[in-house]
Coordinates of C-alpha atoms in Angstrom, one line a residue:
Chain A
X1 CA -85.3 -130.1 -36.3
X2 CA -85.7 -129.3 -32.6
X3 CA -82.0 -127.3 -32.8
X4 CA -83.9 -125.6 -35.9
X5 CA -86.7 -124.1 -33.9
X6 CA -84.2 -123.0 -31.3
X7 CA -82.8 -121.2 -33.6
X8 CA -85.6 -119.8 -34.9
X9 CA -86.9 -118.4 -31.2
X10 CA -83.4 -117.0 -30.7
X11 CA -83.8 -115.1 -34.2
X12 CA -87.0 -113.7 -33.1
X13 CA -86.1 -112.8 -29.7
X14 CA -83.1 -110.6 -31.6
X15 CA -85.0 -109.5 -34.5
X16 CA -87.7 -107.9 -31.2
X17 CA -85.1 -106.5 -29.2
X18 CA -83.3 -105.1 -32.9
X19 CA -86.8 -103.3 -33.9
X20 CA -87.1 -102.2 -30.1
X21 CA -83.5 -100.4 -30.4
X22 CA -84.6 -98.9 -33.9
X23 CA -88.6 -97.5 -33.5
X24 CA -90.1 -96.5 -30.4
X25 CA -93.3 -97.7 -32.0
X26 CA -95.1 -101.5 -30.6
X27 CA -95.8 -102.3 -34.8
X28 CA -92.5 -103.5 -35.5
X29 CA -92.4 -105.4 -32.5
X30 CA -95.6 -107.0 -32.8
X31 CA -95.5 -107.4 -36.4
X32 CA -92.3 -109.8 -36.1
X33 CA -93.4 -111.2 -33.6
X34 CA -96.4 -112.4 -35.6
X35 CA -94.3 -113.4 -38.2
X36 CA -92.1 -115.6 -36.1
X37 CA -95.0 -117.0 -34.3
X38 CA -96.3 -118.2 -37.5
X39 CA -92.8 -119.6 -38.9
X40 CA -92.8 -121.2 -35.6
X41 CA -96.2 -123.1 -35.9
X42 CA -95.1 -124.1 -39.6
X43 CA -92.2 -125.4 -39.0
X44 CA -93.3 -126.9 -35.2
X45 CA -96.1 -128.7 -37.5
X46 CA -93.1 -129.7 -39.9
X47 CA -90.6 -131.1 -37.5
X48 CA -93.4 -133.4 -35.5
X49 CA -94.5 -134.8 -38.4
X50 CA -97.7 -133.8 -39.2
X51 CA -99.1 -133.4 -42.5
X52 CA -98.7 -129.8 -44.2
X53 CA -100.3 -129.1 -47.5
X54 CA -99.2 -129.9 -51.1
X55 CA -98.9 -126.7 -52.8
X56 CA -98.2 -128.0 -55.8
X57 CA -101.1 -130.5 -55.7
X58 CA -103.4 -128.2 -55.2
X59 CA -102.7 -125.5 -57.2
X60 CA -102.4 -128.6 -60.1
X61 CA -106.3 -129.8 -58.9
X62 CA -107.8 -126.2 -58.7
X63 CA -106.5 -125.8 -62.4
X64 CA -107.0 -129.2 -64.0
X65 CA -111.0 -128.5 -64.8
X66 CA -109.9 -125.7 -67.2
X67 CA -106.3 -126.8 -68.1
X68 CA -108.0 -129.8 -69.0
X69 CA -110.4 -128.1 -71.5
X70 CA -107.5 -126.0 -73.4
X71 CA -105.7 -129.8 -73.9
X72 CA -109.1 -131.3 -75.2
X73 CA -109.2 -128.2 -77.5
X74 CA -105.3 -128.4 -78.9
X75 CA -105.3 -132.8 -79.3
Chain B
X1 CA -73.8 -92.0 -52.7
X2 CA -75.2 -94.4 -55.4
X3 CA -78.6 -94.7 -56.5
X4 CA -80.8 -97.2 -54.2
X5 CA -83.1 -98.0 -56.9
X6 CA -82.4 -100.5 -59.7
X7 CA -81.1 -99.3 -63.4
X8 CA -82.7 -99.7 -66.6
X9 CA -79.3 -102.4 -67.6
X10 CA -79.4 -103.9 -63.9
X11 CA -83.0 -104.8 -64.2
X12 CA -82.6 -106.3 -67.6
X13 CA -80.0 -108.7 -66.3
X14 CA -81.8 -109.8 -63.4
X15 CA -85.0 -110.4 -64.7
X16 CA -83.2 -111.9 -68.3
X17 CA -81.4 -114.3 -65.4
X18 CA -85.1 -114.4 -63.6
X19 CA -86.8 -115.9 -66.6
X20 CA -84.1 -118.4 -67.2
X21 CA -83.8 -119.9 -64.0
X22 CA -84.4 -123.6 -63.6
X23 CA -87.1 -123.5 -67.1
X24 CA -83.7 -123.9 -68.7
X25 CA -83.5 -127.8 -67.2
X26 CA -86.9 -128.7 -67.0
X27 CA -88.0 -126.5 -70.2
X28 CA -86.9 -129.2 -73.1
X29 CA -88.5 -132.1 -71.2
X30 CA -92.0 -130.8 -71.0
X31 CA -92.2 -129.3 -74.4
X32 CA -91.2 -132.3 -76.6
X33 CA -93.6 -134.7 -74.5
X34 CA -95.9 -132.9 -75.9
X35 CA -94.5 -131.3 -78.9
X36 CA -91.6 -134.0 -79.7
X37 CA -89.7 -132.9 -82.3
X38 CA -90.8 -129.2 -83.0
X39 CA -90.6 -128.6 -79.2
X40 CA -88.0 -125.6 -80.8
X41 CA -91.1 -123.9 -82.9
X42 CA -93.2 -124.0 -79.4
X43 CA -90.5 -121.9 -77.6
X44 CA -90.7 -119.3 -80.8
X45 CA -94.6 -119.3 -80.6
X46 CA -94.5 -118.8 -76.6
X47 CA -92.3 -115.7 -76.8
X48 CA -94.7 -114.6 -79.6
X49 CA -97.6 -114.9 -77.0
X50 CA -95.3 -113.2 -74.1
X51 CA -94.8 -110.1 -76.6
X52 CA -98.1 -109.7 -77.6
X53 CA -99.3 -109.9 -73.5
X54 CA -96.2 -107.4 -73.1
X55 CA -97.9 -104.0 -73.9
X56 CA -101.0 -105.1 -71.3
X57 CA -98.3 -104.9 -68.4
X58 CA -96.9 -102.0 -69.7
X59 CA -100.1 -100.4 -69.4
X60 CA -100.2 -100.9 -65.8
X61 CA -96.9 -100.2 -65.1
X62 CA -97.4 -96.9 -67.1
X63 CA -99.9 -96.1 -65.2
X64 CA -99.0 -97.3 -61.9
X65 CA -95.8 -95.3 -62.5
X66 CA -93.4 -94.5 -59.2
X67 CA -96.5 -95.5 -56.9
X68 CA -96.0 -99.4 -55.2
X69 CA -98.6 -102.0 -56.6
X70 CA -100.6 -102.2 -53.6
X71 CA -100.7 -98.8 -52.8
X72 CA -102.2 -98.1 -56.7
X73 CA -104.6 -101.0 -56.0
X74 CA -105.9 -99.3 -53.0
X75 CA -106.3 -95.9 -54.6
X76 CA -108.2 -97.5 -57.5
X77 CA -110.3 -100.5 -55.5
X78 CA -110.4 -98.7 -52.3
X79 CA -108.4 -99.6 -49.7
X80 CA -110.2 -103.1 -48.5
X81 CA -110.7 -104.7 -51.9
X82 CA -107.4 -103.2 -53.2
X83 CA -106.0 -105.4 -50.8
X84 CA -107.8 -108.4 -51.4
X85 CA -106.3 -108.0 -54.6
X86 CA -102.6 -107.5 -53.4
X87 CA -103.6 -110.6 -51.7
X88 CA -104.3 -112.4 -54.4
X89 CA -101.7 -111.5 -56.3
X90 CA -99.0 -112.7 -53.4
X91 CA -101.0 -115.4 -53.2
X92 CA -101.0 -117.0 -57.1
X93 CA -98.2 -115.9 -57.8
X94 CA -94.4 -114.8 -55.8
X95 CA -95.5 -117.5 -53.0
X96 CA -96.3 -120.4 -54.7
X97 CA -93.9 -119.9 -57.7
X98 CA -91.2 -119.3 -54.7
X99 CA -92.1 -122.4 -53.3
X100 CA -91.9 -124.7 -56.6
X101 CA -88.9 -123.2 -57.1
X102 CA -86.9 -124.0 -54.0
X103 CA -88.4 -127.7 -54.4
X104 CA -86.9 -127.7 -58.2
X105 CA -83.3 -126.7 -57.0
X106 CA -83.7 -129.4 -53.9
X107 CA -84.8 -132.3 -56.2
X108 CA -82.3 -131.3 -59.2
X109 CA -79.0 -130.5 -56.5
X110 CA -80.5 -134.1 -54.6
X111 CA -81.0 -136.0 -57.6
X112 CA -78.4 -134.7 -59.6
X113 CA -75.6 -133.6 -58.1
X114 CA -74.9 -134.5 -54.0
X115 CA -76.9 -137.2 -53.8
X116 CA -75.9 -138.0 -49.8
X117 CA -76.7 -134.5 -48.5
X118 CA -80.0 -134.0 -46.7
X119 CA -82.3 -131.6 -48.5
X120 CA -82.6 -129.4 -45.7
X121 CA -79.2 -128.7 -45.7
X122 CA -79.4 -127.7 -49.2
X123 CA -82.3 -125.7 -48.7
X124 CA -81.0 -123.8 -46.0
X125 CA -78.0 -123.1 -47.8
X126 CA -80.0 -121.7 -50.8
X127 CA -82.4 -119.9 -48.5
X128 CA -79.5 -117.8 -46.5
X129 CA -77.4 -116.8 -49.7
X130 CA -80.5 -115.2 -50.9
X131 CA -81.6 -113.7 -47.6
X132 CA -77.9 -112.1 -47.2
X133 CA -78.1 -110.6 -51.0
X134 CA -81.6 -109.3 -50.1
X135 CA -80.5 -108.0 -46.6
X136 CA -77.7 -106.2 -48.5
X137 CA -80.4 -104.1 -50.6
X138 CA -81.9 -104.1 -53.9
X139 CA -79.6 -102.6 -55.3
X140 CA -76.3 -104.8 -54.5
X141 CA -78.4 -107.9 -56.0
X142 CA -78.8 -105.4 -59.2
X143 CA -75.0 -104.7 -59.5
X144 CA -74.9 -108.8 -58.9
X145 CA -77.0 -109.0 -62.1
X146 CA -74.7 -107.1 -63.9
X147 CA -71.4 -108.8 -62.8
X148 CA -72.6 -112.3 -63.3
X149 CA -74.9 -111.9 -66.1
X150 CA -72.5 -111.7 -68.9
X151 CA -70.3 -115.1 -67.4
X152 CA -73.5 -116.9 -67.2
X153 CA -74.5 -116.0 -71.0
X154 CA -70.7 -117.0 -71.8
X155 CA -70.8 -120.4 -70.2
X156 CA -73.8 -121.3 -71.5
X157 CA -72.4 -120.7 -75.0
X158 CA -69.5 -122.7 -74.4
X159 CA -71.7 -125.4 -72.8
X160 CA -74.1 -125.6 -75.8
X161 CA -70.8 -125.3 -78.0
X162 CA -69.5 -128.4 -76.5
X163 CA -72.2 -130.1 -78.2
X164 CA -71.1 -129.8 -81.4
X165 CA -70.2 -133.2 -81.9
X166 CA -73.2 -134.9 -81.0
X167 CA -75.2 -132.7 -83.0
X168 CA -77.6 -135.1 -85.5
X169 CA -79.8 -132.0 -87.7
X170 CA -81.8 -135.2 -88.8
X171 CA -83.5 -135.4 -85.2
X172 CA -85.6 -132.4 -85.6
X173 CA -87.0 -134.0 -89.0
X174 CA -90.0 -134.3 -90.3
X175 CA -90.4 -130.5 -88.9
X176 CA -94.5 -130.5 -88.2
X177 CA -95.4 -134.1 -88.3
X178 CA -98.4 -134.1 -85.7
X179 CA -99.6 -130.7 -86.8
X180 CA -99.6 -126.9 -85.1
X181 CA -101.8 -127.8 -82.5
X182 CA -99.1 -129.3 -80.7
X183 CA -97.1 -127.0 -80.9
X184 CA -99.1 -124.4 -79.3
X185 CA -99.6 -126.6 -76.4
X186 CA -96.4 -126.9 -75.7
X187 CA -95.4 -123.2 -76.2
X188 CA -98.9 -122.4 -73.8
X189 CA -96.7 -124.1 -70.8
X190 CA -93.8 -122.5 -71.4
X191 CA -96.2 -118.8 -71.6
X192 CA -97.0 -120.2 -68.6
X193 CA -93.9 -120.8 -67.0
X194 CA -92.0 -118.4 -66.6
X195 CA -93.6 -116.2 -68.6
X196 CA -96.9 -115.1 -67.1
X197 CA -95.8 -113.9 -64.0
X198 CA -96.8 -110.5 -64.8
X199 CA -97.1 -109.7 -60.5
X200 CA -93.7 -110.3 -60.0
X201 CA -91.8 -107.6 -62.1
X202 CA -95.2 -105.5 -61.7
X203 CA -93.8 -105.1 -58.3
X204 CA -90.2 -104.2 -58.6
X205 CA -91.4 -101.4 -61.5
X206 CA -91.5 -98.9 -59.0
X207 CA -88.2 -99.7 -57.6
X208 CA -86.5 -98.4 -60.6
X209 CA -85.0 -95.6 -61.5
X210 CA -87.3 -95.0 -64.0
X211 CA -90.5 -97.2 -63.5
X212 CA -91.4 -96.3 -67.8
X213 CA -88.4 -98.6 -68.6
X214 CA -89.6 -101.5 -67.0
X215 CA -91.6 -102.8 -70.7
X216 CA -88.0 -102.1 -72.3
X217 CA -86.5 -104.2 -69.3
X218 CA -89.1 -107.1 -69.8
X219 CA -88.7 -107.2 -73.9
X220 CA -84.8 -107.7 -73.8
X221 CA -85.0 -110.2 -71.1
X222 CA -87.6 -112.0 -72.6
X223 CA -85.3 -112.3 -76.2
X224 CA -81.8 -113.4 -73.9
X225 CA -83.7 -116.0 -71.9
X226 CA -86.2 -117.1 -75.0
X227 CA -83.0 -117.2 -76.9
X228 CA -81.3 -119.4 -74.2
X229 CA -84.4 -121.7 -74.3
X230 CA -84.3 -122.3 -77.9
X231 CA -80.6 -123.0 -77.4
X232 CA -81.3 -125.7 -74.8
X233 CA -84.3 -127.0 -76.3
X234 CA -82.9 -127.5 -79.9
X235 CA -79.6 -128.8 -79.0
X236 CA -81.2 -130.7 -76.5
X237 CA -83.3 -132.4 -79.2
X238 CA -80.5 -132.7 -82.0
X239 CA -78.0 -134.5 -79.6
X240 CA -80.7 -136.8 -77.7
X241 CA -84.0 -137.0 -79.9
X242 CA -87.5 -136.2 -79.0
X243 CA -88.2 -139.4 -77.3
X244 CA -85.4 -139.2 -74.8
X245 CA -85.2 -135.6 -73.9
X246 CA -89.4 -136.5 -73.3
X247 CA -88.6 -138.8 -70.3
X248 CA -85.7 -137.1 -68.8
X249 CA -86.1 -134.9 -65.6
X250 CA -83.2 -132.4 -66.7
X251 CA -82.6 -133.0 -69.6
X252 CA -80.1 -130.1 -70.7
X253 CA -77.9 -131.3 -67.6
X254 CA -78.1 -135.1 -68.6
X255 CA -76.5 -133.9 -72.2
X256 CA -74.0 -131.8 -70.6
X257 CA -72.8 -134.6 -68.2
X258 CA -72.2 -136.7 -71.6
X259 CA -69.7 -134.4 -73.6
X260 CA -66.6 -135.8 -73.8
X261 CA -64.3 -135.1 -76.5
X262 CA -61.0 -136.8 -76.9
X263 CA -61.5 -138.1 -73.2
X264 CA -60.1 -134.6 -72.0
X265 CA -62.8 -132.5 -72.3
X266 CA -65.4 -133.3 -69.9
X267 CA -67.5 -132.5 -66.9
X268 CA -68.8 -129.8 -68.7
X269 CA -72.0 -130.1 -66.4
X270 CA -69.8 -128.5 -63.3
X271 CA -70.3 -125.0 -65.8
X272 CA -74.4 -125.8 -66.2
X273 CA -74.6 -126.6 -62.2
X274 CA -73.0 -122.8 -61.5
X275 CA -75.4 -121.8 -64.3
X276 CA -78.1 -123.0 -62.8
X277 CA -77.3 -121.9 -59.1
X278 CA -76.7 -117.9 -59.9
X279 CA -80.2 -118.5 -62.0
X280 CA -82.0 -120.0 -59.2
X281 CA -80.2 -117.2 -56.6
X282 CA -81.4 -114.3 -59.0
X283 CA -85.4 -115.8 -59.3
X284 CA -85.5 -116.8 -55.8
X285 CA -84.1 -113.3 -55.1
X286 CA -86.7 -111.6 -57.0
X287 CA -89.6 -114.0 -55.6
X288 CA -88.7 -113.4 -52.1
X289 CA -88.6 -109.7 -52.5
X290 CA -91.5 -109.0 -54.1
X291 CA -93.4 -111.6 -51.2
X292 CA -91.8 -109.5 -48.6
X293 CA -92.8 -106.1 -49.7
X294 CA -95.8 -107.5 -50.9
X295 CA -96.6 -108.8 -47.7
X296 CA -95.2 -105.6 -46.1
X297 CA -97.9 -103.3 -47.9
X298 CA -100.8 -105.2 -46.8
X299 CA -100.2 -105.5 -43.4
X300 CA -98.5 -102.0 -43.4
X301 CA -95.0 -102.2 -41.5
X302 CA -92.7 -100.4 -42.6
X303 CA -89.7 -102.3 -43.4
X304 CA -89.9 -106.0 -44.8
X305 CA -86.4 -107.0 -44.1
X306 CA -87.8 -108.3 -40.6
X307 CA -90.3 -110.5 -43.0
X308 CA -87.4 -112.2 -44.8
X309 CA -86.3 -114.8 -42.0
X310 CA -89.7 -115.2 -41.0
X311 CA -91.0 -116.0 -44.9
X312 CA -88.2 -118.3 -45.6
X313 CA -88.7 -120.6 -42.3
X314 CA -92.2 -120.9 -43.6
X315 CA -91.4 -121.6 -47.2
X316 CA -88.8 -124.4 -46.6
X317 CA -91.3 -127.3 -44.9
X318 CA -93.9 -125.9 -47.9
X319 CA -91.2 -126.5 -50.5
X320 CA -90.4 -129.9 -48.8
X321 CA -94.0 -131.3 -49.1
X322 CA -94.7 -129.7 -52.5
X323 CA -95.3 -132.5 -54.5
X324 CA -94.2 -135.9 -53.6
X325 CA -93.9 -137.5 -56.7
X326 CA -92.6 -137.0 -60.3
X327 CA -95.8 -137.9 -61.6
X328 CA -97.6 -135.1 -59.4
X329 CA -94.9 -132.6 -60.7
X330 CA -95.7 -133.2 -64.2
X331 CA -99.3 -132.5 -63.6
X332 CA -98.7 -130.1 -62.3
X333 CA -96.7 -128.4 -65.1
X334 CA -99.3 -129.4 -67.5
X335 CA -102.3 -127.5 -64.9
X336 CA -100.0 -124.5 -63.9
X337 CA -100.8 -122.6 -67.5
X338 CA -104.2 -122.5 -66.5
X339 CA -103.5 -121.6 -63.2
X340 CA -101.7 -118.8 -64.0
X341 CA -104.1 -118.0 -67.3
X342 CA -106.5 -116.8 -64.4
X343 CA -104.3 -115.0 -62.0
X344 CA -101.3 -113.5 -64.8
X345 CA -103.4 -112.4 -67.7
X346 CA -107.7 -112.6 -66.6
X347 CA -106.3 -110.9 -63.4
X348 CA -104.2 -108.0 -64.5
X349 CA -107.1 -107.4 -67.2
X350 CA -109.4 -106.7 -64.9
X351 CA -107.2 -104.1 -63.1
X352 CA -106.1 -102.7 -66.2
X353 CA -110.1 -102.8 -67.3
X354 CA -111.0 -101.3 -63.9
X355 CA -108.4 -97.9 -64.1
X356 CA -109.4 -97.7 -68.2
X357 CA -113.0 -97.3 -66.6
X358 CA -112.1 -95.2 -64.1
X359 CA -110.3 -92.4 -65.8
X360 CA -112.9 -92.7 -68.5
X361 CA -115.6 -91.9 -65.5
X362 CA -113.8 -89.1 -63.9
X363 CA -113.5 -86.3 -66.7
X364 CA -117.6 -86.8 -66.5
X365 CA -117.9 -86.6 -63.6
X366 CA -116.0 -83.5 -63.5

């Protein structure tokens, strides 16, 4: 995982110098630099092992109150 | 130079391969455990629901015409709460459903198929074939549609063919035996998946040639890939039986691996696997788009090709820790009609409710 988040930073690092050569502007730069900065933390979180959230179980407990109603409804 | 937006024909294809995508495995298992038998009548009764919801998205995209979805959302909300709403939208639907999706093709390629390869590998793999069609442009994945549409439709012809001689009519009897009720459960979770995801070709309606067609688009698709699910559902059922096909992960590729005729004719499940992976390549396609230029609106930059790499490194650990569990993933296909009851049809109700209100409010007004 650790050769994965090299990777990552080196796709980054192109991706700033890439928008630099395109726009004169800072937004591109800054705005994928956000976005790798966040990748980073997610997968950083991910490759030391620490817990990330179950999508899938949440989105299945935030709709089991009324999902469960519709299935008492059609039994 | 060619058109950069997507055809009427290109974005039939994709979105008829869209729909399919890996409901086609999964799709006979969770309708007869609920519907046994007549799980085929469910898949009638959820395209039924998915046509009558049809004209409701047409009315948005009608009126949303040429303009993106977040930009219409800001000129009708105003721009903080029209973003909220994009928010939303990315939110409950492209993100999460991009997410399942990537875990379905890791668990079915893992479980199925290369049982020794790590999932990330397989992930990764997935990921960067879709990130290279995307980086190519819209409209190289559309004239991708419209080369591999027809060979995908084929093979799943032969496929289902080859079933021929397993086919027992007698499994499907007696036709109704619990009632309608169930019935219409099962066909609410296939509305729900992958039906009412209403956001997803909301946001590629502008990037057509002609956004009108978009309805047109989403009424063919919806017959090819309902007609492939009643195809894989009712031969699933009249080679296996209900109570198998019930407790089967992937059911549809568990029949193909057992066709064997005169002990030549076999491995017919190579031709589902290649089935499967263009499907999965198209939805994921689609999914990551939409997140992309969805994402791209809100926060305004300009281009959202520097978002894809970025979106995908994020999505893979999600995908990994989805669900851990079968059991977890069947609750959660049971839940996700609710789910997306809220955010595909209460949601883009509202909107449409909103802009009905609005124009009716403006000529007074005036």
């Amino acid at each position: 995982m650790a050769y994965f988040i090299l990777f990552t930073c080196a796709l980054a690092l192109y991706l700033t110098l890439a928008s630099r050569n395109k726009s004169k502007s800072a937004a591109p730069i800054a705005s994928a630099l956000t976005a790798y900065g966040i990748a980073l933390i997610v997968d950083g979180w991910h490759a030391l092992g620490l817990p990330l959230p179950r999508i899938g179980t949440w989105v299945s407990n935030f709709s089991r109150p009324i999902a469960g109603m519709i299935y008492d409804y059609l039994q | 130079m060619k058109s950069r937006k997507l055809s009427t024909k290109q974005a039939t294809m994709w979105l008829s391969l869209y729909y399919t995508g890996s409901a086609v495995l999964v799709a006979p298992a969770f309708l007869t455990s609920v519907a046994k038998q007549d799980a085929w009548i469910s898949v009638l009764v959820a395209l039924g629901l998915h046509m009558i919801s049809l004209p409701l998205f047409g009315a948005l995209v009608r009126r949303s015409g040429t303009t993106s979805v977040g930009e219409y959302l800001s000129r009708l909300l105003g721009a903080p709460f029209g973003k909220a709403v994009l928010a939303l939208l990315l939110l409950t639907g492209p993100l999460p459903i991009m997410i399942f999706n990537l875990k379905d093709l890791i668990d079915f390629t893992s479980n199925d198929i290369i049982n020794r390869t790590p999932v990330e590998a397989i992930a990764y793999l997935a990921v960067a074939t879709v990130l290279i069609g995307l980086f190519l442009g819209l409209a190289t994945i559309g004239r991708a549609a419209e080369l591999l549409f027809p060979i995908v439709v084929f093979l799943a012809l032969v496929m289902f063919a080859s079933q021929a001689p397993a086919m027992r009519i007698y499994e499907i009897m007696p036709i109704g035996e619990y009632g309608f009720k169930p019935i219409v459960a099962a066909s609410l979770l296939l509305f729900g998946y992958p039906y009412l995801e209403p956001s997803v070709p909301w946001m590629i309606g502008c990037r057509m040639e002609n956004p009108r067609q978009l309805i047109k688009a989403l009424r063919v698709s919806a017959m090819v890939s309902g007609a492939l699910f009643f195809l894989a559902t009712f031969v699933t059922i009249i080679t296996s039986g209900p109570e198998l096909t019930a407790q089967l992960s992937f059911p549809t590729y568990f029949k193909a691996k057992m066709i064997n005729i005169g002990d030549f004719y076999q491995r017919v499940e190579s031709l589902l696997s290649f089935i499967f992976f263009v499907m999965m390549f198209f939805r994921q396609s689609m999914l990551f788009f939409v997140s992309a230029t969805g994402i791209a609106e809100l926060f305004a930059i300009k281009n959202y090709r520097g978002l894809l790499v970025p979106i995908a490194l994020i999505m893979m650990p999600l995908a990994f820790n989805a669900w851990s569990n079968p059991g977890e993933l069947f609750d959660l296909d049971k839940n996700w009609v609710a789910f997306r009851l809220l955010f595909g049809l209460i949601l883009p109700l509202l909107i449409l409710l909103i802009a009905v209100w609005r124009q009716k409010r403006a000529p007074a007004a005036a």
